[in-house]
Amino acid sequence: MKPMGIAITGSGSATPGAKLTNQGLSQRVETSDEWITTRTGIKNRRVAGEGESLTVIATQAGLQALEQAGVSPADLDLIVLATSTPDDLFGNASQIQAALGAHQAVAFDLTAACSGFLFALVTAGQYIRTGAYQKVLVIGADLLSRWVNWSDRTTCVLFGDGAGAVVMEANPEDRLLGFELKSDGSQNNCLQLAYQPKYEEILPNLTVGQGTYQFISMNGKEVYRFAVQRVPEVIEKALFHAQISSDEVDWLILHQANQRILDAVAKRLNISDRKVLSNLANYGNTSAASIPLVLDEAVRAGRIKPGDLIAASGFGAGLTWGSAIFRWGH
């Protein structure tokens, strides 16, 4: 049987209402707008308040993507949610399925931190390519404010909350042209949100660990070194699989972690700055949400047009990284 083609036909995004500025953070920790901006490129980020859950913002992003694609929730076959911060540790995708009214869709969570959306996109694509499913909603969403140490100025300035989504459909012409995914668990300690058990003796000589998770911890220098070396490599491999040169790329969409990383990767690939999409200044690092969030903004602003060739790359905790090459629209 000939493999099915894949098209990415709609996008959506949502963020919480509350904006946390650099000036606001300077009232909490010893920092300044200049210190944060010069080192990261971030000026604002959104944080979820009372009554704002991952389910709510992910559902909003999903509805926008479905509307743009002209797909009814009832016609969805699959929902893949990329998140590291679910409302329910057992999984969040089924709650979103119910909220959308996508009663025919199977739904599951996928965790690959800041690479999550890219990993979910590629995973969903394989279901379409084999003919198993026809219409899939892929969502990247994270509320990292839940796990940030707001007294640590090296990490609390970086992260924000958000959600982004795309609709993928079976298509006669294949628009998902190539991909490459990578993992290296030996560097896990460079960026992690680790479990921290509190031990309790439930019977004599029988102790179990219960508890919660530590705050996000990161070795910024190592993560920067990893990103500027590995991300260009993985994009070049995905371009090779797609049989496309970097000169043909219309837009470069990278995980929005640090403006210096975005600039360095583009320079390594010899891709013009005008082709690099960034909304980092407004949202900070939104983990799995960052790529679909910036994608959706560019689509709705009319910058990304049907047929445009996009090279996207996610990278982060795990450590994980990956790239996908695709054309926008049918």
mmCIF file of C-alpha atoms in Angstrom:
data_model
loop_
_atom_site.group_PDB
_atom_site.id
_atom_site.type_symbol
_atom_site.label_atom_id
_atom_site.label_comp_id
_atom_site.label_asym_id
_atom_site.label_seq_id
_atom_site.Cartn_x
_atom_site.Cartn_y
_atom_site.Cartn_z
ATOM 1 C CA MET A 1 0.000 0.000 0.000
ATOM 2 C CA LYS A 2 1.340 3.420 -0.963
ATOM 3 C CA PRO A 3 2.004 5.636 2.089
ATOM 4 C CA MET A 4 -0.428 8.517 2.592
ATOM 5 C CA GLY A 5 0.720 12.104 2.224
ATOM 6 C CA ILE A 6 0.459 14.584 5.088
ATOM 7 C CA ALA A 7 -0.639 18.222 5.168
ATOM 8 C CA ILE A 8 -0.640 20.679 8.075
ATOM 9 C CA THR A 9 -3.811 22.647 7.477
ATOM 10 C CA GLY A 10 -4.614 24.789 10.516
ATOM 11 C CA SER A 11 -3.026 26.435 13.533
ATOM 12 C CA GLY A 12 -4.158 27.948 16.805
ATOM 13 C CA SER A 13 -2.727 29.332 20.030
ATOM 14 C CA ALA A 14 -3.734 30.579 23.466
ATOM 15 C CA THR A 15 -2.002 32.130 26.457
ATOM 16 C CA PRO A 16 -3.111 33.062 29.990
ATOM 17 C CA GLY A 17 -4.317 36.590 30.616
ATOM 18 C CA ALA A 18 -1.728 37.748 33.154
ATOM 19 C CA LYS A 19 1.465 39.330 31.803
ATOM 20 C CA LEU A 20 4.633 39.256 33.900
ATOM 21 C CA THR A 21 7.140 41.897 32.771
ATOM 22 C CA ASN A 22 10.848 42.133 33.463
ATOM 23 C CA GLN A 23 10.101 45.137 35.645
ATOM 24 C CA GLY A 24 7.662 43.029 37.630
ATOM 25 C CA LEU A 25 10.250 40.301 38.132
ATOM 26 C CA SER A 26 12.738 42.875 39.408
ATOM 27 C CA GLN A 27 10.374 43.402 42.369
ATOM 28 C CA ARG A 28 10.642 39.695 43.189
ATOM 29 C CA VAL A 29 14.349 38.920 42.578
ATOM 30 C CA GLU A 30 17.519 40.924 42.101
ATOM 31 C CA THR A 31 17.422 41.563 38.364
ATOM 32 C CA SER A 32 16.544 44.246 35.809
ATOM 33 C CA ASP A 33 14.988 44.641 32.395
ATOM 34 C CA GLU A 34 18.418 45.311 30.900
ATOM 35 C CA TRP A 35 19.991 42.239 32.534
ATOM 36 C CA ILE A 36 17.248 39.915 31.282
ATOM 37 C CA THR A 37 16.881 41.421 27.809
ATOM 38 C CA THR A 38 20.577 41.471 26.947
ATOM 39 C CA ARG A 39 21.085 37.853 28.045
ATOM 40 C CA THR A 40 17.875 36.264 26.749
ATOM 41 C CA GLY A 41 15.876 38.620 24.531
ATOM 42 C CA ILE A 42 12.842 38.163 26.804
ATOM 43 C CA LYS A 43 10.814 41.151 28.011
ATOM 44 C CA ASN A 44 7.449 39.600 28.989
ATOM 45 C CA ARG A 45 5.895 36.247 29.709
ATOM 46 C CA ARG A 46 2.343 35.016 30.466
ATOM 47 C CA VAL A 47 1.521 33.123 33.661
ATOM 48 C CA ALA A 48 -1.597 31.155 34.519
ATOM 49 C CA GLY A 49 -3.637 32.425 37.458
ATOM 50 C CA GLU A 50 -6.528 30.988 39.425
ATOM 51 C CA GLY A 51 -9.027 29.180 37.221
ATOM 52 C CA GLU A 52 -6.608 28.896 34.281
ATOM 53 C CA SER A 53 -5.614 25.291 33.633
ATOM 54 C CA LEU A 54 -3.659 23.491 30.955
ATOM 55 C CA THR A 55 -6.912 21.931 29.758
ATOM 56 C CA VAL A 56 -8.488 25.354 29.225
ATOM 57 C CA ILE A 57 -5.707 26.965 27.191
ATOM 58 C CA ALA A 58 -4.926 23.785 25.220
ATOM 59 C CA THR A 59 -8.596 23.449 24.302
ATOM 60 C CA GLN A 60 -8.713 27.080 23.161
ATOM 61 C CA ALA A 61 -5.659 26.562 20.944
ATOM 62 C CA GLY A 62 -7.142 23.354 19.549
ATOM 63 C CA LEU A 63 -10.469 24.981 18.688
ATOM 64 C CA GLN A 64 -8.689 27.773 16.813
ATOM 65 C CA ALA A 65 -6.659 25.276 14.799
ATOM 66 C CA LEU A 66 -9.738 23.214 13.939
ATOM 67 C CA GLU A 67 -11.666 26.308 12.852
ATOM 68 C CA GLN A 68 -8.834 27.476 10.600
ATOM 69 C CA ALA A 69 -8.542 24.004 9.042
ATOM 70 C CA GLY A 70 -12.299 23.689 8.597
ATOM 71 C CA VAL A 71 -12.354 20.436 10.569
ATOM 72 C CA SER A 72 -15.076 19.538 13.075
ATOM 73 C CA PRO A 73 -13.986 18.111 16.442
ATOM 74 C CA ALA A 74 -16.342 15.204 15.742
ATOM 75 C CA ASP A 75 -14.245 14.276 12.690
ATOM 76 C CA LEU A 76 -10.947 13.972 14.566
ATOM 77 C CA ASP A 77 -9.369 10.526 14.763
ATOM 78 C CA LEU A 78 -6.501 11.350 17.140
ATOM 79 C CA ILE A 79 -5.333 14.012 19.591
ATOM 80 C CA VAL A 80 -1.690 14.079 20.672
ATOM 81 C CA LEU A 81 -0.856 16.435 23.535
ATOM 82 C CA ALA A 82 2.798 17.326 24.099
ATOM 83 C CA THR A 83 3.222 18.554 27.668
ATOM 84 C CA SER A 84 5.425 18.197 30.730
ATOM 85 C CA THR A 85 3.001 20.008 33.064
ATOM 86 C CA PRO A 86 -0.379 18.232 32.906
ATOM 87 C CA ASP A 87 -3.323 19.006 35.139
ATOM 88 C CA ASP A 88 -3.417 15.274 35.904
ATOM 89 C CA LEU A 89 -0.216 13.223 36.108
ATOM 90 C CA PHE A 90 -2.111 10.261 34.627
ATOM 91 C CA GLY A 91 -2.657 12.296 31.465
ATOM 92 C CA ASN A 92 -4.372 15.414 30.205
ATOM 93 C CA ALA A 93 -5.237 14.662 26.576
ATOM 94 C CA SER A 94 -8.488 12.862 27.361
ATOM 95 C CA GLN A 95 -9.775 15.907 29.276
ATOM 96 C CA ILE A 96 -9.081 18.044 26.215
ATOM 97 C CA GLN A 97 -10.802 15.470 24.007
ATOM 98 C CA ALA A 98 -13.923 15.759 26.150
ATOM 99 C CA ALA A 99 -13.747 19.576 26.265
ATOM 100 C CA LEU A 100 -13.483 19.739 22.472
ATOM 101 C CA GLY A 101 -16.339 17.289 21.940
ATOM 102 C CA ALA A 102 -14.030 15.086 19.857
ATOM 103 C CA HIS A 103 -15.846 11.932 20.892
ATOM 104 C CA GLN A 104 -14.435 9.711 18.129
ATOM 105 C CA ALA A 105 -10.797 10.617 18.747
ATOM 106 C CA VAL A 106 -8.309 8.595 20.737
ATOM 107 C CA ALA A 107 -6.162 10.923 22.853
ATOM 108 C CA PHE A 108 -2.848 10.549 24.629
ATOM 109 C CA ASP A 109 -0.040 12.605 26.177
ATOM 110 C CA LEU A 110 3.548 12.691 24.948
ATOM 111 C CA THR A 111 6.388 14.081 27.060
ATOM 112 C CA ALA A 112 9.594 15.377 25.501
ATOM 113 C CA ALA A 113 9.787 18.774 27.221
ATOM 114 C CA CYS A 114 10.733 21.626 24.880
ATOM 115 C CA SER A 115 11.072 19.171 21.968
ATOM 116 C CA GLY A 116 7.605 17.819 22.671
ATOM 117 C CA PHE A 117 5.686 19.510 19.872
ATOM 118 C CA LEU A 118 8.187 18.358 17.232
ATOM 119 C CA PHE A 119 8.147 14.798 18.599
ATOM 120 C CA ALA A 120 4.323 14.844 18.651
ATOM 121 C CA LEU A 121 4.149 16.217 15.106
ATOM 122 C CA VAL A 122 6.370 13.421 13.788
ATOM 123 C CA THR A 123 4.539 10.760 15.825
ATOM 124 C CA ALA A 124 1.132 11.902 14.576
ATOM 125 C CA GLY A 125 2.456 11.957 11.038
ATOM 126 C CA GLN A 126 3.255 8.255 11.155
ATOM 127 C CA TYR A 127 -0.362 7.397 12.010
ATOM 128 C CA ILE A 128 -1.511 9.335 8.955
ATOM 129 C CA ARG A 129 1.211 7.966 6.686
ATOM 130 C CA THR A 130 0.231 4.362 7.439
ATOM 131 C CA GLY A 131 -3.450 5.115 6.781
ATOM 132 C CA ALA A 132 -4.505 4.417 10.381
ATOM 133 C CA TYR A 133 -5.916 7.928 10.911
ATOM 134 C CA GLN A 134 -6.995 10.745 8.616
ATOM 135 C CA LYS A 135 -7.390 13.827 10.816
ATOM 136 C CA VAL A 136 -5.172 14.563 13.826
ATOM 137 C CA LEU A 137 -4.900 17.454 16.269
ATOM 138 C CA VAL A 138 -1.419 18.018 17.714
ATOM 139 C CA ILE A 139 -1.168 20.337 20.733
ATOM 140 C CA GLY A 140 1.906 21.641 22.525
ATOM 141 C CA ALA A 141 1.058 23.182 25.890
ATOM 142 C CA ASP A 142 2.880 23.878 29.137
ATOM 143 C CA LEU A 143 2.339 25.828 32.351
ATOM 144 C CA LEU A 144 5.945 26.038 33.520
ATOM 145 C CA SER A 145 5.014 28.657 36.123
ATOM 146 C CA ARG A 146 3.867 25.685 38.230
ATOM 147 C CA TRP A 147 7.435 24.411 38.547
ATOM 148 C CA VAL A 148 9.584 27.547 38.467
ATOM 149 C CA ASN A 149 11.472 28.628 41.573
ATOM 150 C CA TRP A 150 10.391 32.266 41.706
ATOM 151 C CA SER A 151 13.331 33.068 43.979
ATOM 152 C CA ASP A 152 15.942 31.830 41.474
ATOM 153 C CA ARG A 153 16.756 34.660 39.101
ATOM 154 C CA THR A 154 18.687 32.406 36.717
ATOM 155 C CA THR A 155 15.569 30.388 35.795
ATOM 156 C CA CYS A 156 12.466 32.371 36.779
ATOM 157 C CA VAL A 157 13.193 35.016 34.123
ATOM 158 C CA LEU A 158 13.109 32.454 31.314
ATOM 159 C CA PHE A 159 9.805 30.622 31.399
ATOM 160 C CA GLY A 160 6.190 31.382 30.537
ATOM 161 C CA ASP A 161 2.878 29.599 29.954
ATOM 162 C CA GLY A 162 1.085 28.941 26.682
ATOM 163 C CA ALA A 163 -0.464 26.531 24.186
ATOM 164 C CA GLY A 164 -0.302 26.051 20.441
ATOM 165 C CA ALA A 165 -1.892 23.535 18.085
ATOM 166 C CA VAL A 166 -1.958 22.328 14.488
ATOM 167 C CA VAL A 167 -4.298 20.128 12.474
ATOM 168 C CA MET A 168 -2.693 17.414 10.335
ATOM 169 C CA GLU A 169 -4.641 15.653 7.594
ATOM 170 C CA ALA A 170 -4.151 12.924 5.023
ATOM 171 C CA ASN A 171 -3.354 14.606 1.712
ATOM 172 C CA PRO A 172 -2.626 13.407 -1.848
ATOM 173 C CA GLU A 173 0.600 15.446 -1.891
ATOM 174 C CA ASP A 174 3.002 14.861 0.982
ATOM 175 C CA ARG A 175 3.865 18.165 2.691
ATOM 176 C CA LEU A 176 5.840 16.692 5.612
ATOM 177 C CA LEU A 177 9.078 16.326 3.706
ATOM 178 C CA GLY A 178 11.637 15.143 6.241
ATOM 179 C CA PHE A 179 12.511 14.866 9.920
ATOM 180 C CA GLU A 180 15.226 13.825 12.364
ATOM 181 C CA LEU A 181 14.818 13.148 16.112
ATOM 182 C CA LYS A 182 17.558 12.703 18.728
ATOM 183 C CA SER A 183 17.975 11.977 22.453
ATOM 184 C CA ASP A 184 20.920 11.900 24.863
ATOM 185 C CA GLY A 185 20.024 10.843 28.389
ATOM 186 C CA SER A 186 23.624 11.155 29.569
ATOM 187 C CA GLN A 187 23.060 14.928 29.703
ATOM 188 C CA ASN A 188 19.766 14.748 31.571
ATOM 189 C CA ASN A 189 21.119 16.647 34.577
ATOM 190 C CA CYS A 190 21.711 19.765 32.448
ATOM 191 C CA LEU A 191 17.983 20.553 32.486
ATOM 192 C CA GLN A 192 15.498 18.712 34.647
ATOM 193 C CA LEU A 193 12.398 18.776 36.802
ATOM 194 C CA ALA A 194 13.247 15.869 39.078
ATOM 195 C CA TYR A 195 11.069 13.836 41.424
ATOM 196 C CA GLN A 196 11.854 14.473 45.099
ATOM 197 C CA PRO A 197 10.462 11.711 47.324
ATOM 198 C CA LYS A 198 9.685 11.916 50.996
ATOM 199 C CA TYR A 199 10.146 8.465 52.479
ATOM 200 C CA GLU A 200 7.507 6.908 54.715
ATOM 201 C CA GLU A 201 7.585 3.582 56.504
ATOM 202 C CA ILE A 202 4.211 1.929 55.849
ATOM 203 C CA LEU A 203 5.142 -1.341 57.583
ATOM 204 C CA PRO A 204 8.172 -2.405 59.613
ATOM 205 C CA ASN A 205 11.093 -2.682 57.173
ATOM 206 C CA LEU A 206 8.923 -1.488 54.249
ATOM 207 C CA THR A 207 9.479 2.106 53.140
ATOM 208 C CA VAL A 208 7.969 3.883 50.133
ATOM 209 C CA GLY A 209 8.821 7.226 48.569
ATOM 210 C CA GLN A 210 6.033 9.763 48.236
ATOM 211 C CA GLY A 211 6.137 13.427 47.446
ATOM 212 C CA THR A 212 6.353 15.949 44.668
ATOM 213 C CA TYR A 213 8.883 17.359 42.224
ATOM 214 C CA GLN A 214 11.747 19.765 42.615
ATOM 215 C CA PHE A 215 11.776 23.110 40.844
ATOM 216 C CA ILE A 216 13.223 23.369 37.346
ATOM 217 C CA SER A 217 17.023 23.303 37.445
ATOM 218 C CA MET A 218 19.271 24.174 34.525
ATOM 219 C CA ASN A 219 22.927 24.478 33.618
ATOM 220 C CA GLY A 220 22.523 27.401 31.237
ATOM 221 C CA LYS A 221 26.021 27.285 29.759
ATOM 222 C CA GLU A 222 25.786 23.589 28.904
ATOM 223 C CA VAL A 223 22.312 23.934 27.409
ATOM 224 C CA TYR A 224 23.483 26.851 25.254
ATOM 225 C CA ARG A 225 26.535 24.875 24.088
ATOM 226 C CA PHE A 226 24.376 21.852 23.306
ATOM 227 C CA ALA A 227 21.799 23.892 21.364
ATOM 228 C CA VAL A 228 24.150 25.857 19.131
ATOM 229 C CA GLN A 229 26.025 22.674 18.186
ATOM 230 C CA ARG A 230 23.308 20.044 17.891
ATOM 231 C CA VAL A 231 20.374 22.030 16.495
ATOM 232 C CA PRO A 232 22.041 23.081 13.210
ATOM 233 C CA GLU A 233 23.191 19.480 12.747
ATOM 234 C CA VAL A 234 19.708 18.026 13.187
ATOM 235 C CA ILE A 235 18.165 20.617 10.843
ATOM 236 C CA GLU A 236 20.780 19.814 8.194
ATOM 237 C CA LYS A 237 19.977 16.086 8.523
ATOM 238 C CA ALA A 238 16.236 16.744 8.169
ATOM 239 C CA LEU A 239 16.915 18.918 5.109
ATOM 240 C CA PHE A 240 19.037 16.100 3.675
ATOM 241 C CA HIS A 241 16.179 13.612 4.173
ATOM 242 C CA ALA A 242 13.846 16.087 2.445
ATOM 243 C CA GLN A 243 16.397 16.607 -0.371
ATOM 244 C CA ILE A 244 16.195 20.356 0.171
ATOM 245 C CA SER A 245 18.943 22.949 0.684
ATOM 246 C CA SER A 246 18.873 25.602 3.402
ATOM 247 C CA ASP A 247 18.643 28.258 0.651
ATOM 248 C CA GLU A 248 15.155 27.000 -0.201
ATOM 249 C CA VAL A 249 13.815 27.485 3.345
ATOM 250 C CA ASP A 250 11.289 30.321 3.639
ATOM 251 C CA TRP A 251 11.032 30.332 7.438
ATOM 252 C CA LEU A 252 13.109 28.979 10.315
ATOM 253 C CA ILE A 253 11.047 28.265 13.447
ATOM 254 C CA LEU A 254 13.137 27.290 16.456
ATOM 255 C CA HIS A 255 12.110 26.532 20.012
ATOM 256 C CA GLN A 256 11.930 29.945 21.670
ATOM 257 C CA ALA A 257 14.511 29.509 24.437
ATOM 258 C CA ASN A 258 17.003 32.347 24.052
ATOM 259 C CA GLN A 259 17.456 34.927 21.298
ATOM 260 C CA ARG A 260 21.213 34.311 21.259
ATOM 261 C CA ILE A 261 20.563 30.638 20.444
ATOM 262 C CA LEU A 262 18.191 31.586 17.617
ATOM 263 C CA ASP A 263 20.783 33.970 16.151
ATOM 264 C CA ALA A 264 23.642 31.483 16.478
ATOM 265 C CA VAL A 265 21.723 28.620 14.827
ATOM 266 C CA ALA A 266 20.624 30.796 11.909
ATOM 267 C CA LYS A 267 24.206 31.955 11.412
ATOM 268 C CA ARG A 268 25.518 28.358 11.433
ATOM 269 C CA LEU A 269 22.949 27.420 8.784
ATOM 270 C CA ASN A 270 23.605 30.590 6.752
ATOM 271 C CA ILE A 271 19.906 31.483 6.943
ATOM 272 C CA SER A 272 19.025 35.187 6.861
ATOM 273 C CA ASP A 273 17.767 36.802 10.080
ATOM 274 C CA ARG A 274 14.654 37.960 8.222
ATOM 275 C CA LYS A 275 13.637 34.297 7.843
ATOM 276 C CA VAL A 276 13.894 33.562 11.584
ATOM 277 C CA LEU A 277 10.543 33.825 13.370
ATOM 278 C CA SER A 278 10.673 34.930 16.998
ATOM 279 C CA ASN A 279 8.094 35.958 19.600
ATOM 280 C CA LEU A 280 10.426 35.223 22.503
ATOM 281 C CA ALA A 281 10.299 38.819 23.738
ATOM 282 C CA ASN A 282 6.559 38.556 24.406
ATOM 283 C CA TYR A 283 6.194 35.035 25.808
ATOM 284 C CA GLY A 284 9.554 33.695 27.003
ATOM 285 C CA ASN A 285 10.227 29.960 26.892
ATOM 286 C CA THR A 286 6.852 28.194 26.763
ATOM 287 C CA SER A 287 8.391 24.721 26.288
ATOM 288 C CA ALA A 288 6.242 22.489 24.044
ATOM 289 C CA ALA A 289 4.001 25.452 23.163
ATOM 290 C CA SER A 290 6.716 27.668 21.710
ATOM 291 C CA ILE A 291 6.947 26.380 18.122
ATOM 292 C CA PRO A 292 3.175 26.193 17.415
ATOM 293 C CA LEU A 293 2.674 29.531 19.180
ATOM 294 C CA VAL A 294 5.092 31.410 16.925
ATOM 295 C CA LEU A 295 3.855 29.459 13.891
ATOM 296 C CA ASP A 296 0.239 30.451 14.538
ATOM 297 C CA GLU A 297 1.106 34.120 15.032
ATOM 298 C CA ALA A 298 2.967 34.196 11.719
ATOM 299 C CA VAL A 299 0.142 32.424 9.872
ATOM 300 C CA ARG A 300 -2.516 34.776 11.248
ATOM 301 C CA ALA A 301 -0.352 37.822 10.488
ATOM 302 C CA GLY A 302 -0.125 36.685 6.862
ATOM 303 C CA ARG A 303 3.628 36.166 6.961
ATOM 304 C CA ILE A 304 3.458 32.406 6.435
ATOM 305 C CA LYS A 305 1.487 31.626 3.276
ATOM 306 C CA PRO A 306 0.303 28.336 1.751
ATOM 307 C CA GLY A 307 3.210 26.514 0.156
ATOM 308 C CA ASP A 308 5.898 28.215 2.242
ATOM 309 C CA LEU A 309 8.728 25.894 3.216
ATOM 310 C CA ILE A 310 9.359 25.742 6.970
ATOM 311 C CA ALA A 311 12.280 24.251 8.874
ATOM 312 C CA ALA A 312 11.319 23.766 12.532
ATOM 313 C CA SER A 313 13.452 22.522 15.395
ATOM 314 C CA GLY A 314 12.797 21.820 19.061
ATOM 315 C CA PHE A 315 15.411 21.183 21.729
ATOM 316 C CA GLY A 316 15.518 20.869 25.489
ATOM 317 C CA ALA A 317 15.281 18.631 28.531
ATOM 318 C CA GLY A 318 16.017 14.951 28.187
ATOM 319 C CA LEU A 319 18.182 16.037 26.486
ATOM 320 C CA THR A 320 16.081 15.803 23.325
ATOM 321 C CA TRP A 321 16.194 17.602 20.017
ATOM 322 C CA GLY A 322 14.690 17.238 16.573
ATOM 323 C CA SER A 323 13.703 18.919 13.339
ATOM 324 C CA ALA A 324 10.917 18.671 10.769
ATOM 325 C CA ILE A 325 10.735 20.144 7.271
ATOM 326 C CA PHE A 326 7.249 20.867 5.920
ATOM 327 C CA ARG A 327 5.257 23.059 3.571
ATOM 328 C CA TRP A 328 2.384 25.003 5.077
ATOM 329 C CA GLY A 329 -1.174 24.178 4.035
ATOM 330 C CA HIS A 330 -2.705 21.749 1.533
#
